[in-house]
Coordinates of C-alpha atoms and ligand atoms in Angstrom, one line a residue:
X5 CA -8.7 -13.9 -29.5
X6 CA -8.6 -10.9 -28.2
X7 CA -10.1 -10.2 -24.8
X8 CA -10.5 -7.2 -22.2
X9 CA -10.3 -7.0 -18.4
X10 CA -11.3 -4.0 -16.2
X11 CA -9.8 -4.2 -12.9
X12 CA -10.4 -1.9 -10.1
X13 CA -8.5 -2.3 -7.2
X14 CA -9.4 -0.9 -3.3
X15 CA -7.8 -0.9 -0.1
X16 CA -3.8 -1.0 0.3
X17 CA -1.1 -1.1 -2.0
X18 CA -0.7 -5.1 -1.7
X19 CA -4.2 -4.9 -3.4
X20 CA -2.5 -2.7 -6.3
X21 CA 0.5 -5.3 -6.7
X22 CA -2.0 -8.5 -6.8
X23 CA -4.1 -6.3 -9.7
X24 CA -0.6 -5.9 -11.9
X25 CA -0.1 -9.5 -11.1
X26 CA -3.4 -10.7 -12.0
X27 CA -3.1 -8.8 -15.3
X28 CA 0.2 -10.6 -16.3
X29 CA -1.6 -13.6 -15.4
X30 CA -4.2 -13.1 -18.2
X31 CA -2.0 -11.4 -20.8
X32 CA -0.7 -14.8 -22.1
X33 CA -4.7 -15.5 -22.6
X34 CA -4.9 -12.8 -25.0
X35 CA -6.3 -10.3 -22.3
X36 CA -5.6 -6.7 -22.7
X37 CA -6.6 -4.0 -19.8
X38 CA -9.6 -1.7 -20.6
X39 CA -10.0 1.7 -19.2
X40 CA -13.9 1.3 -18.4
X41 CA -16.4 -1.4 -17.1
X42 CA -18.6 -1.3 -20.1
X43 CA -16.0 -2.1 -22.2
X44 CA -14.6 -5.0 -20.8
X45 CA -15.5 -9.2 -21.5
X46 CA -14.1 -9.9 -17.8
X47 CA -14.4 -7.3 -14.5
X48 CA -12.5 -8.1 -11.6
X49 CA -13.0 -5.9 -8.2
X50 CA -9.7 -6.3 -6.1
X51 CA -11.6 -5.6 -2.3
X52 CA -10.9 -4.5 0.8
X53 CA -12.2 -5.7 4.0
X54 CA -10.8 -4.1 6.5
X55 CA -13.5 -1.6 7.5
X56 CA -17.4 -2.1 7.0
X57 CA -16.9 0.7 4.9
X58 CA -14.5 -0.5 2.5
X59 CA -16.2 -3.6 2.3
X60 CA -19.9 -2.4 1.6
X61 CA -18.5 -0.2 -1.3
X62 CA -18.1 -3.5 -2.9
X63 CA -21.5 -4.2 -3.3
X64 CA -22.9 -0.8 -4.5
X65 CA -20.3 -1.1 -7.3
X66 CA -21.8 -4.5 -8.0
X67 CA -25.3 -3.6 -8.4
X68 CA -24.0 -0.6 -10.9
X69 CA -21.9 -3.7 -12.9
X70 CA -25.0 -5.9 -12.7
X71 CA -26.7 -3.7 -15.0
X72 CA -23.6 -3.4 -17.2
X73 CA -23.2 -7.1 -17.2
X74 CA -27.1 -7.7 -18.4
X75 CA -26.7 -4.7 -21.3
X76 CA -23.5 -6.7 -22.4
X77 CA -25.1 -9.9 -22.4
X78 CA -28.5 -8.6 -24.2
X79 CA -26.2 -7.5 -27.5
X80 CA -24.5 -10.9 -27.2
X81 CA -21.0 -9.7 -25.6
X82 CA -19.2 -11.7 -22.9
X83 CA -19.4 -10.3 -19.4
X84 CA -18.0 -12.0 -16.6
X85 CA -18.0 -10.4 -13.1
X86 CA -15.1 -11.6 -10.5
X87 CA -14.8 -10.2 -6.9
X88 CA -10.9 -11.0 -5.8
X89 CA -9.1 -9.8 -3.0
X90 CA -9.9 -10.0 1.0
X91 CA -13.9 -9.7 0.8
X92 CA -14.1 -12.6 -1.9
X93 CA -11.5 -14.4 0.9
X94 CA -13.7 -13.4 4.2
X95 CA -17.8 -13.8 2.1
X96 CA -16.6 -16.9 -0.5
X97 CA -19.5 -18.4 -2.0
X98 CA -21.9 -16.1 0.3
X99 CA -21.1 -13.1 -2.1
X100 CA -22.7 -14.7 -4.7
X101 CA -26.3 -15.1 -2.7
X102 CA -26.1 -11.7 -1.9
X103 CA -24.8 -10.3 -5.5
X104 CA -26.2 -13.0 -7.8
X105 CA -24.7 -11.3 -11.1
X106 CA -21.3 -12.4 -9.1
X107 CA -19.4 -15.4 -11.2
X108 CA -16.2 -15.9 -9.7
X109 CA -15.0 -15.0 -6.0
X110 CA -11.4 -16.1 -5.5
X111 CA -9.0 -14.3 -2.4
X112 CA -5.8 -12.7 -2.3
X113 CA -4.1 -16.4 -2.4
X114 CA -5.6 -17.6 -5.6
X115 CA -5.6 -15.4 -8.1
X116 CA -2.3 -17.2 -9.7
X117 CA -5.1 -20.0 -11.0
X118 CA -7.7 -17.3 -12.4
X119 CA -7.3 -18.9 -16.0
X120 CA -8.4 -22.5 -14.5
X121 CA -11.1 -20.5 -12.3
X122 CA -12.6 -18.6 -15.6
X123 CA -12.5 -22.1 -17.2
X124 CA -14.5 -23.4 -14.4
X125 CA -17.0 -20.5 -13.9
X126 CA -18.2 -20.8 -17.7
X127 CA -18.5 -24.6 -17.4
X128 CA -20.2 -24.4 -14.2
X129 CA -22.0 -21.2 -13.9
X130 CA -19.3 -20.2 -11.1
X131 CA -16.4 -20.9 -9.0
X132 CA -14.3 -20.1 -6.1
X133 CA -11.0 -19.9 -5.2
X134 CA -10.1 -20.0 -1.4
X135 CA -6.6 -21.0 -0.6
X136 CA -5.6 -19.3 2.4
X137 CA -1.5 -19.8 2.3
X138 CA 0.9 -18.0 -0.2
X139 CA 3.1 -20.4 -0.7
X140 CA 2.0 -22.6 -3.8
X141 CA 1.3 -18.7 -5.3
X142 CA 4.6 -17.0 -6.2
X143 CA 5.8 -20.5 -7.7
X144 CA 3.0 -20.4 -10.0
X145 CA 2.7 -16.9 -11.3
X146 CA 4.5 -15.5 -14.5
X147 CA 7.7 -14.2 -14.8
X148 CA 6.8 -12.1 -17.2
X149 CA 5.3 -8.3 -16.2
X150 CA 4.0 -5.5 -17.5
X151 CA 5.9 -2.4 -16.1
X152 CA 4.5 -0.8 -13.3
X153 CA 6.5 2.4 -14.4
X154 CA 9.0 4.6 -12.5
X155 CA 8.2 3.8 -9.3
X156 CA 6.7 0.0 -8.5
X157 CA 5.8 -2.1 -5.6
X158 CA 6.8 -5.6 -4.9
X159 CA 5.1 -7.7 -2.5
X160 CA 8.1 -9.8 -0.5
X161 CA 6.0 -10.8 2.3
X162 CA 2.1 -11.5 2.8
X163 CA 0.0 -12.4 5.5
X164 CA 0.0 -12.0 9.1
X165 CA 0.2 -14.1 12.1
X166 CA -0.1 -11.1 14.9
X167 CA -3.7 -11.2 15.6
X168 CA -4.4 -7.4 16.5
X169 CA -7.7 -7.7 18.3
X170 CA -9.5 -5.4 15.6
X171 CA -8.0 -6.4 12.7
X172 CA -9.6 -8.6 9.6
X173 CA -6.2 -9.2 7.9
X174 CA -4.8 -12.5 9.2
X175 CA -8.6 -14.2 8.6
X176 CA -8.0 -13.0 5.1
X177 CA -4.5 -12.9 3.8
X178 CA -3.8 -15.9 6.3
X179 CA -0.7 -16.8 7.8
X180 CA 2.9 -15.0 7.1
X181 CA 5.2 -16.4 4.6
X182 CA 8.6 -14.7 3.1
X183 CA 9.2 -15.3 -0.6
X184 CA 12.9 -16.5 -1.2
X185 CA 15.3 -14.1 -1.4
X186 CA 16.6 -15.2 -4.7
X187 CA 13.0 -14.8 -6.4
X188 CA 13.1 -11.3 -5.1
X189 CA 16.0 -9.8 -6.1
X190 CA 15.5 -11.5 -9.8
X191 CA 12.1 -10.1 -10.2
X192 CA 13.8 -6.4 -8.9
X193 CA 16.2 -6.5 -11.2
X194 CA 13.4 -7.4 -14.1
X195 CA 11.3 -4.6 -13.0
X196 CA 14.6 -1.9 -13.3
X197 CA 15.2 -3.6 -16.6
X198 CA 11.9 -2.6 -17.7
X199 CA 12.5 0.8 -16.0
X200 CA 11.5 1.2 -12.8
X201 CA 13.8 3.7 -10.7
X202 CA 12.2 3.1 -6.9
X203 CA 10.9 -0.1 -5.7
X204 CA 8.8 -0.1 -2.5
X205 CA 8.8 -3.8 -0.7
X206 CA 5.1 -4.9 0.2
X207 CA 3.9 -7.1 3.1
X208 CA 1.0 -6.6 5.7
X209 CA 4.2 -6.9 8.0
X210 CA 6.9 -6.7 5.9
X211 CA 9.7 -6.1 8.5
X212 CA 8.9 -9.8 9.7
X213 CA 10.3 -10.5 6.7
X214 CA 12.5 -13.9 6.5
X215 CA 12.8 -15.4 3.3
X216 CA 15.2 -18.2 2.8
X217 CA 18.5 -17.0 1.5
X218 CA 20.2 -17.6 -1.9
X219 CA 21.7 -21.0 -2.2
X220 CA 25.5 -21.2 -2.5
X221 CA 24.9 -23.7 -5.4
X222 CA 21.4 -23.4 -8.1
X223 CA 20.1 -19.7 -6.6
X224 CA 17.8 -18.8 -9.5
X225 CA 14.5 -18.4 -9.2
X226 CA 13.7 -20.8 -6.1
X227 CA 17.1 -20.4 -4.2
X228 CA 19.3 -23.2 -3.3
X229 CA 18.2 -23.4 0.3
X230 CA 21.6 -23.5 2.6
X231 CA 22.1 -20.3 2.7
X232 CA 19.6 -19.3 5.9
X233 CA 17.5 -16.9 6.2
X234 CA 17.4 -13.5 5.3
X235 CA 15.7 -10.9 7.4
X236 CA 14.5 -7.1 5.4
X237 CA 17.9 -5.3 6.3
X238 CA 20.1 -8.0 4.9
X239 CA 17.4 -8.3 1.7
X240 CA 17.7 -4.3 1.4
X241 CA 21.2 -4.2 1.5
X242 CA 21.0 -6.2 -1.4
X243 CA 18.8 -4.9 -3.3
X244 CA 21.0 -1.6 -3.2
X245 CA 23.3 -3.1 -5.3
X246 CA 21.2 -3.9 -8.2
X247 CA 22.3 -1.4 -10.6
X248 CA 19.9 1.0 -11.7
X249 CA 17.6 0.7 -8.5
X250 CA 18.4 4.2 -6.8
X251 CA 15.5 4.0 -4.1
X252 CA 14.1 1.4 -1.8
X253 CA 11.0 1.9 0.4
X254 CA 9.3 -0.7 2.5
X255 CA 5.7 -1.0 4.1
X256 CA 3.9 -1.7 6.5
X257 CA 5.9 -2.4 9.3
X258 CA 5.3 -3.5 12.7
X259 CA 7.2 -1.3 15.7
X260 CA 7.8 -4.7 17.2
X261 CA 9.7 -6.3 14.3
X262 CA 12.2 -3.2 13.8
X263 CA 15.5 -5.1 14.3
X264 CA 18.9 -3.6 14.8
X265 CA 19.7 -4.5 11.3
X266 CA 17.1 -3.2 9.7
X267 CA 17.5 0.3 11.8
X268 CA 20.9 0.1 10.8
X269 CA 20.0 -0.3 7.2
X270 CA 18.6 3.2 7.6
X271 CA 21.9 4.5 8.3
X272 CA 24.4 2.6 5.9
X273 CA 22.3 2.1 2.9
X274 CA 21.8 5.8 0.9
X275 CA 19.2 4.2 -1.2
X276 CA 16.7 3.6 1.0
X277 CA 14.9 6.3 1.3
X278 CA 14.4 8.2 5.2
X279 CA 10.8 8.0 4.9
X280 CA 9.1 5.5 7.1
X281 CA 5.3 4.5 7.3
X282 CA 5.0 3.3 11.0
X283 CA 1.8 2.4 12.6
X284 CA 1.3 2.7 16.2
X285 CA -2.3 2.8 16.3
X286 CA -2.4 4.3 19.9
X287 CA -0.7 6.2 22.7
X288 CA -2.3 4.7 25.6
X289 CA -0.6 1.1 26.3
X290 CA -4.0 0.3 28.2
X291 CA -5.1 0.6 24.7
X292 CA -2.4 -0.8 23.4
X293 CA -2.1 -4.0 25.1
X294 CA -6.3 -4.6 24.6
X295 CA -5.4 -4.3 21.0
X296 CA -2.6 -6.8 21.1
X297 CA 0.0 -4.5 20.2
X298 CA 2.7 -6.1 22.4
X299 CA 4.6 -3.0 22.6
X300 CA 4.0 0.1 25.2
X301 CA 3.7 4.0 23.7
X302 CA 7.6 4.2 25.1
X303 CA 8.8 1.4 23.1
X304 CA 7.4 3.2 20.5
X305 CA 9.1 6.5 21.0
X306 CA 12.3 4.4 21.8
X307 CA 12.4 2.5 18.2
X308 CA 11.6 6.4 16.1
X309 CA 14.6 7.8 18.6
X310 CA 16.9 4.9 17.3
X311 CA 15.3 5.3 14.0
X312 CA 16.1 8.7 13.9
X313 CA 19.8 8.2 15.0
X314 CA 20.4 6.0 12.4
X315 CA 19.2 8.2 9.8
X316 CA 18.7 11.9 11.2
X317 CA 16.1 13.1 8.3
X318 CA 13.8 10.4 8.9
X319 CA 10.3 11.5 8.5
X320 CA 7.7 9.4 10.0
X321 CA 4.1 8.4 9.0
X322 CA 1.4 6.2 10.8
X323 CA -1.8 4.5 11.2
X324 CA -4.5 6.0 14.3
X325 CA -7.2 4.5 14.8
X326 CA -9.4 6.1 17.6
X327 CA -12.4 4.8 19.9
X328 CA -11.2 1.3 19.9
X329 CA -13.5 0.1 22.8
X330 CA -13.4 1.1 26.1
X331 CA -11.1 4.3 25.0
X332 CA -11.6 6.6 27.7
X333 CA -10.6 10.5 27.0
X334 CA -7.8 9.8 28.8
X335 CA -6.6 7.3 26.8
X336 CA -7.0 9.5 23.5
X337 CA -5.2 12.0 25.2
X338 CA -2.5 9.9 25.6
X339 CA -2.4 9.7 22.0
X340 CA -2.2 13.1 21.2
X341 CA 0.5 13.2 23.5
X342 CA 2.4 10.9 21.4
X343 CA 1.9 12.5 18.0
X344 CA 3.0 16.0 19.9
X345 CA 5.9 14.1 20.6
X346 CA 7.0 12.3 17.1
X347 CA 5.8 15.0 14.9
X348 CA 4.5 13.0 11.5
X349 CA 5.3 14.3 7.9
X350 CA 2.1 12.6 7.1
X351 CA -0.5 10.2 9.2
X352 CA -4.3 7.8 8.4
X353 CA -6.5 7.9 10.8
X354 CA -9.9 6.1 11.5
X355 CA -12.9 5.6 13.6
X356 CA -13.0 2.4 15.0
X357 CA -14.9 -0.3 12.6
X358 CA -15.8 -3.8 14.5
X359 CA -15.1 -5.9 12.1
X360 CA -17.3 -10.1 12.3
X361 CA -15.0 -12.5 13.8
X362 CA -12.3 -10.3 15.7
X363 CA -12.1 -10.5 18.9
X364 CA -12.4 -6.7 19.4
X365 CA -16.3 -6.6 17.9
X366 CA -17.3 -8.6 20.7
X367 CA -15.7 -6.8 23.4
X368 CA -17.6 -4.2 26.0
X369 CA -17.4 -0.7 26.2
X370 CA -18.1 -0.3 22.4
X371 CA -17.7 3.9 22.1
X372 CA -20.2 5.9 20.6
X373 CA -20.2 6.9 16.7
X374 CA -20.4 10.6 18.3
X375 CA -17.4 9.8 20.5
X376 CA -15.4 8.9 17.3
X377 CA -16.4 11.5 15.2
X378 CA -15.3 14.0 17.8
X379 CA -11.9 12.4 18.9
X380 CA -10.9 12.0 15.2
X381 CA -11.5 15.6 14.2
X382 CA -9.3 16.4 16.8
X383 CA -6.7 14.0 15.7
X384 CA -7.1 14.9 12.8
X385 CA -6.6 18.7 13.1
X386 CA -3.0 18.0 14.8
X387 CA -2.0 15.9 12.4
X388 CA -3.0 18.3 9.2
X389 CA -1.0 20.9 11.0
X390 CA 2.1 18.8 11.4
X391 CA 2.0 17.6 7.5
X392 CA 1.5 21.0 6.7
X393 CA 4.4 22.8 8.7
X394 CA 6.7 19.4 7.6
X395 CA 5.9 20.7 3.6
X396 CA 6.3 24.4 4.0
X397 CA 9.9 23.7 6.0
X398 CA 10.9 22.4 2.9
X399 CA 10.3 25.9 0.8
X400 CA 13.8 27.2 -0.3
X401 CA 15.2 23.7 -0.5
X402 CA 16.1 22.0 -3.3
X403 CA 15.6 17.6 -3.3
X404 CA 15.4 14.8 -6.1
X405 CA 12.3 14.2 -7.3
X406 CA 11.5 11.0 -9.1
X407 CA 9.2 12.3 -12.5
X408 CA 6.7 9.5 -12.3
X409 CA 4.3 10.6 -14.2
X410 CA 2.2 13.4 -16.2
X411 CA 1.2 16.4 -14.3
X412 CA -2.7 17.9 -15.1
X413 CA -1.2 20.4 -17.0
X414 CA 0.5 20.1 -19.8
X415 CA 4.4 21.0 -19.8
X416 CA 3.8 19.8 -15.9
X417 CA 5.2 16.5 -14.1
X418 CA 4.7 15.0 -11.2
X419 CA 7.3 13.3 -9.0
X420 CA 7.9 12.2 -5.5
X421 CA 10.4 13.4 -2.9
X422 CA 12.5 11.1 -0.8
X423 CA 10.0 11.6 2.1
X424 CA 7.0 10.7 -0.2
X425 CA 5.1 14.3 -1.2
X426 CA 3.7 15.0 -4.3
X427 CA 5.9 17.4 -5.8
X428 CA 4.8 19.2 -9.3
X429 CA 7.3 20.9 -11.8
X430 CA 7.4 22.1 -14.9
X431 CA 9.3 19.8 -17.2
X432 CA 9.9 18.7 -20.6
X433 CA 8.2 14.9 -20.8
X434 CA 11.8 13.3 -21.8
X435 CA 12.7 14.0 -18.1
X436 CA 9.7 11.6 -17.2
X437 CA 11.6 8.4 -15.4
X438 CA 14.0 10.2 -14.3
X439 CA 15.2 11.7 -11.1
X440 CA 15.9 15.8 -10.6
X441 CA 17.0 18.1 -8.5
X442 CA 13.9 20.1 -7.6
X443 CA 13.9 23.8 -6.2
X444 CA 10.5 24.2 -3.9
X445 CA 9.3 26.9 -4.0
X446 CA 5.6 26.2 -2.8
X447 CA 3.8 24.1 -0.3
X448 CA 0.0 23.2 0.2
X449 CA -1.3 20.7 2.9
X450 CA -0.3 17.6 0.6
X451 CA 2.0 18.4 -2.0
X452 CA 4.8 20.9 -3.1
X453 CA 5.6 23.0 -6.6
X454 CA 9.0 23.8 -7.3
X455 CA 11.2 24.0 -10.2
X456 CA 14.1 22.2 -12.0
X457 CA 17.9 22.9 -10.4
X458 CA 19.1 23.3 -13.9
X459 CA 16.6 25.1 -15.4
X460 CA 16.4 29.1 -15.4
X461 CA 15.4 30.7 -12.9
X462 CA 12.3 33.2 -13.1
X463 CA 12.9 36.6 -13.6
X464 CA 13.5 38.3 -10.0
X465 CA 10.7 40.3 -9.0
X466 CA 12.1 43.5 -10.0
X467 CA 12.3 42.7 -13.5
X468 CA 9.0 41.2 -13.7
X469 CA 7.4 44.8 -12.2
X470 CA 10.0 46.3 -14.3
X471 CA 8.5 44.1 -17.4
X472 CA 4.9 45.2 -16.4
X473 CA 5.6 48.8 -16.7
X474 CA 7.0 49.1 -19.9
Ligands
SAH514 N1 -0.4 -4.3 8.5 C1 -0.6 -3.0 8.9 C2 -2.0 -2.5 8.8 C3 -2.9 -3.0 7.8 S1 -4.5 -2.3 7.9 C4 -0.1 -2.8 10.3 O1 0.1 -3.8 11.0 O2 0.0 -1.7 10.7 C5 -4.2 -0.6 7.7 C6 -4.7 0.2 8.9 O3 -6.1 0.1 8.9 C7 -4.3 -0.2 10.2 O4 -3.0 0.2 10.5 C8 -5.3 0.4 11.1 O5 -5.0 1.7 11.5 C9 -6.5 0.4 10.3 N2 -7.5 -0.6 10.7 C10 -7.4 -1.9 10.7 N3 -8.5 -2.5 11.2 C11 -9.3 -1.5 11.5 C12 -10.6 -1.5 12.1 N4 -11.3 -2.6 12.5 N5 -11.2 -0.3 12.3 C13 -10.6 0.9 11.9 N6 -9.3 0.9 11.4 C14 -8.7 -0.3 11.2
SF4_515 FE1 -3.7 -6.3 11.1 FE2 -2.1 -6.1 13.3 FE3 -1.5 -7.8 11.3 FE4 -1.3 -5.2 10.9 S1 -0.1 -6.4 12.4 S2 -2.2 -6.7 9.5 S3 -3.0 -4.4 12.1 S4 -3.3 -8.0 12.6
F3S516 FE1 -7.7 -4.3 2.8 FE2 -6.9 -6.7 2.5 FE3 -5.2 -4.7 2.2 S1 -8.4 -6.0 4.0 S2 -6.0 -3.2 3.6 S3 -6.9 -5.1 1.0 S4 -4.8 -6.7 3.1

């Protein structure tokens, strides 16, 4: 029979893969996506729990589906509400005392054996799903995939075993594991089958990637298993020949696992694009070492000056987070130091959120909201000004742009350039999926506006004045 599912995913773009992947996992029970709550036999919220914020979000939206859930159920329709993702891994079966209208609660681990957990919530009134290891998940889950489109992630990694002292994720994502080489580069090559042009590799650390290499004899899906292991330069380097995959992107990484090979990677392999996502958190290595970091704000600038070597266009993005406690002025001074000296194309930032059960929530010297407010205006400010001069130096340039999707106009698309902005154009909507050279002509703060290489060029300004007159 036919059935819907509404999923709405928060948080990072792990969280967007698992939601694909939890959709190909119903598909073969006759489940089709709906656009809307209301509409939908099955709701899934794919959470986030990495700041209170992120997390209480969560619950607002469940009082709002609570009520949609009891109007479904008073004209005799199905409704079943599931929270997946890390909150449903960090509350389990607490979520459901606190948001009763709750069914099923199953983390970022478990979501391979939602058809068994939707079997078991309608016999029993509920049930949860907890495993806290990948490694039975990949196994399970379908081959089969609905394309993500032009541009797709792929999660190769999950999981984290570096303990930063604010961080939520290895409590709920738990502890790292690489999937086999083999498995990745099959599923790549399905997804540019189904016609995806750019392919960005997904792990909470996904530079710490090691996934057992190919076997000489077998490989398929599992890998033979005598090959060793691979690490993300050797995988990416690979991946570059799969014909019809022109761009590679990776996040997040780590500054402490960026290896020589994967820096060199940067310089040999075209296809992967010189755009990095590099969190460093902060420029004070007091901070930085009461974080757990295990690098100093000069190893830092030491790995983006080897980076940047290797591939001289690099641009550079990050993560900030300010008034971690006992961050002194000085200390946040340091960081603005550092950001004068990278210079980001593009940069989060974020207040400090103590998050239960990290060892950072229970440590003195918590700063004051006000503190945090103030410190990440200011951090904010530099780094606005940095992404905005990095667009407008590209005006008069002209860059492939990957057409991804519709613009809000129509006649318009929307693409990205190699160094991740938006960029619109006017375009016919057979160029959608493709890549083209784009003339910018226009920057804002977060995105550019240009138009196609090959297409005329407007009438210089003489002849539209000219025009005008007559
Ligand atoms: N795996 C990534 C980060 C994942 S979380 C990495 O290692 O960089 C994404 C970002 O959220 C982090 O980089 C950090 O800047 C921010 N973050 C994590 N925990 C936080 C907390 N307790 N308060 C505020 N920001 C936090
Ligand atoms: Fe969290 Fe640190 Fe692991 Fe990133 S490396 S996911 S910030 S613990
Ligand atoms: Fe959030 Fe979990 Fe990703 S806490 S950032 S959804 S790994």
């Amino acid at each position: 029979m036919q059935k819907s599912v509404y999923i709405k995913t928060y948080g990072c773009q792990m969280n967007v893969y698992d939601s694909a992947r939890m959709a190909d996992v119903l598909a073969p029970r006759g489940y089709r996506r709906a656009e809307t709550p209301d509409e939908a036999d099955l709701i899934v919220l794919n959470t986030c729990h990495i700041r209170e914020k992120a997390a209480e979000k969560v619950y607002s939206e469940l009082g709002r589906l609570k009520r949609i859930k009891e109007k479904r159920l008073a004209a005799g329709k199905d409704a079943t509400i599931a929270v997946a993702g890390c909150v449903a891994q960090a509350e389990g079966a607490e979520m459901r005392r606190r948001a009763p209208a709750v069914d099923l609660v199953f983390g970022p681990q478990s979501y391979h054996r939602l058809p068994e957990l939707l079997d078991r919530a309608r016999r029993d009134g509920s049930a949860i799903g907890q495993e806290f290891e990948a490694d039975g998940k990949f196994d399970t889950l379908p081959e089969e995939s609905a394309s993500q489109g032009p541009s797709a992630f792929l999660t190769v990694q999950e999981g984290c075993d570096k303990f930063c002292t604010f961080c939520v994720v290895p409590y709920t994502r738990g502890a790292e594991f690489s999937r086999p080489a083999a498995a990745v580069l099959a599923e790549a090559r399905r997804m540019v089958a189904g016609g995806t042009r750019e392919i960005a590799l997904l792990g909470q650390n996904v530079n710490a990637y090691a996934g057992e290499a190919p076997g000489k004899i077998g490989g398929g899906n599992g890998g033979g298993g005598n090959g060793g292991v691979w690490g993300l330069g050797r995988l990416i380097r690979e991946l570059a020949d799969v014909e019809g995959l022109d761009r590679i992107r990776y996040t997040t990484s780590h500054p402490r696992d960026m290896d020589d090979d994967l820096i060199a990677a940067h310089a040999k392999v075209p296809a992967l694009m010189p755009y990095l996502h590099l969190p460093v958190q902060s420029g004070s290595d007091r901070i930085l070492a009461a974080m757990n970091r295990k690098h100093t704000a000069d190893d830092y600038r030491r790995t983006v000056d080897r980076l940047r070597a290797a591939r001289p266009d690099l641009a550079l993005s990050s993560d900030f987070i300010v008034g971690f406690p006992g961050e002194t002025d000085e200390d946040f001074a340091a960081t603005l130091r550092l950001v004068n000296a990278v210079g980001y194309a593009q940069a989060y930032s974020f207040k400090y959120s103590a998050r239960p059960g990290t060892p950072a929530a229970e440590a003195d010297g918590q700063v004051p909201e006000a503190v945090k407010a103030g410190r990440l205006a200011a951090l904010q400010q530099l780094l606005e000004a940095q992404q905005a001069a990095f667009n407008h130096a590209c005006i008069g340039r002209t860059m492939p742009v990957l057409l991804d999707r519709p613009g809000r106009k129509p006649g318009q698309l929307v693409g990205r350039s190699p160094w991740m902005q938006a960029v619109h154009v006017a375009a016919p909507d057979g160029r959608l999926g493709t890549i083209a050279d784009v003339a910018i002509g226009r920057a804002t703060a977060n995105s550019l506006a240009g138009r196609l290489a090959d297409a005329p060029a407007a009438p210089p300004r003489d002849r539209v004045e000219e025009v005008r007159a007559a």
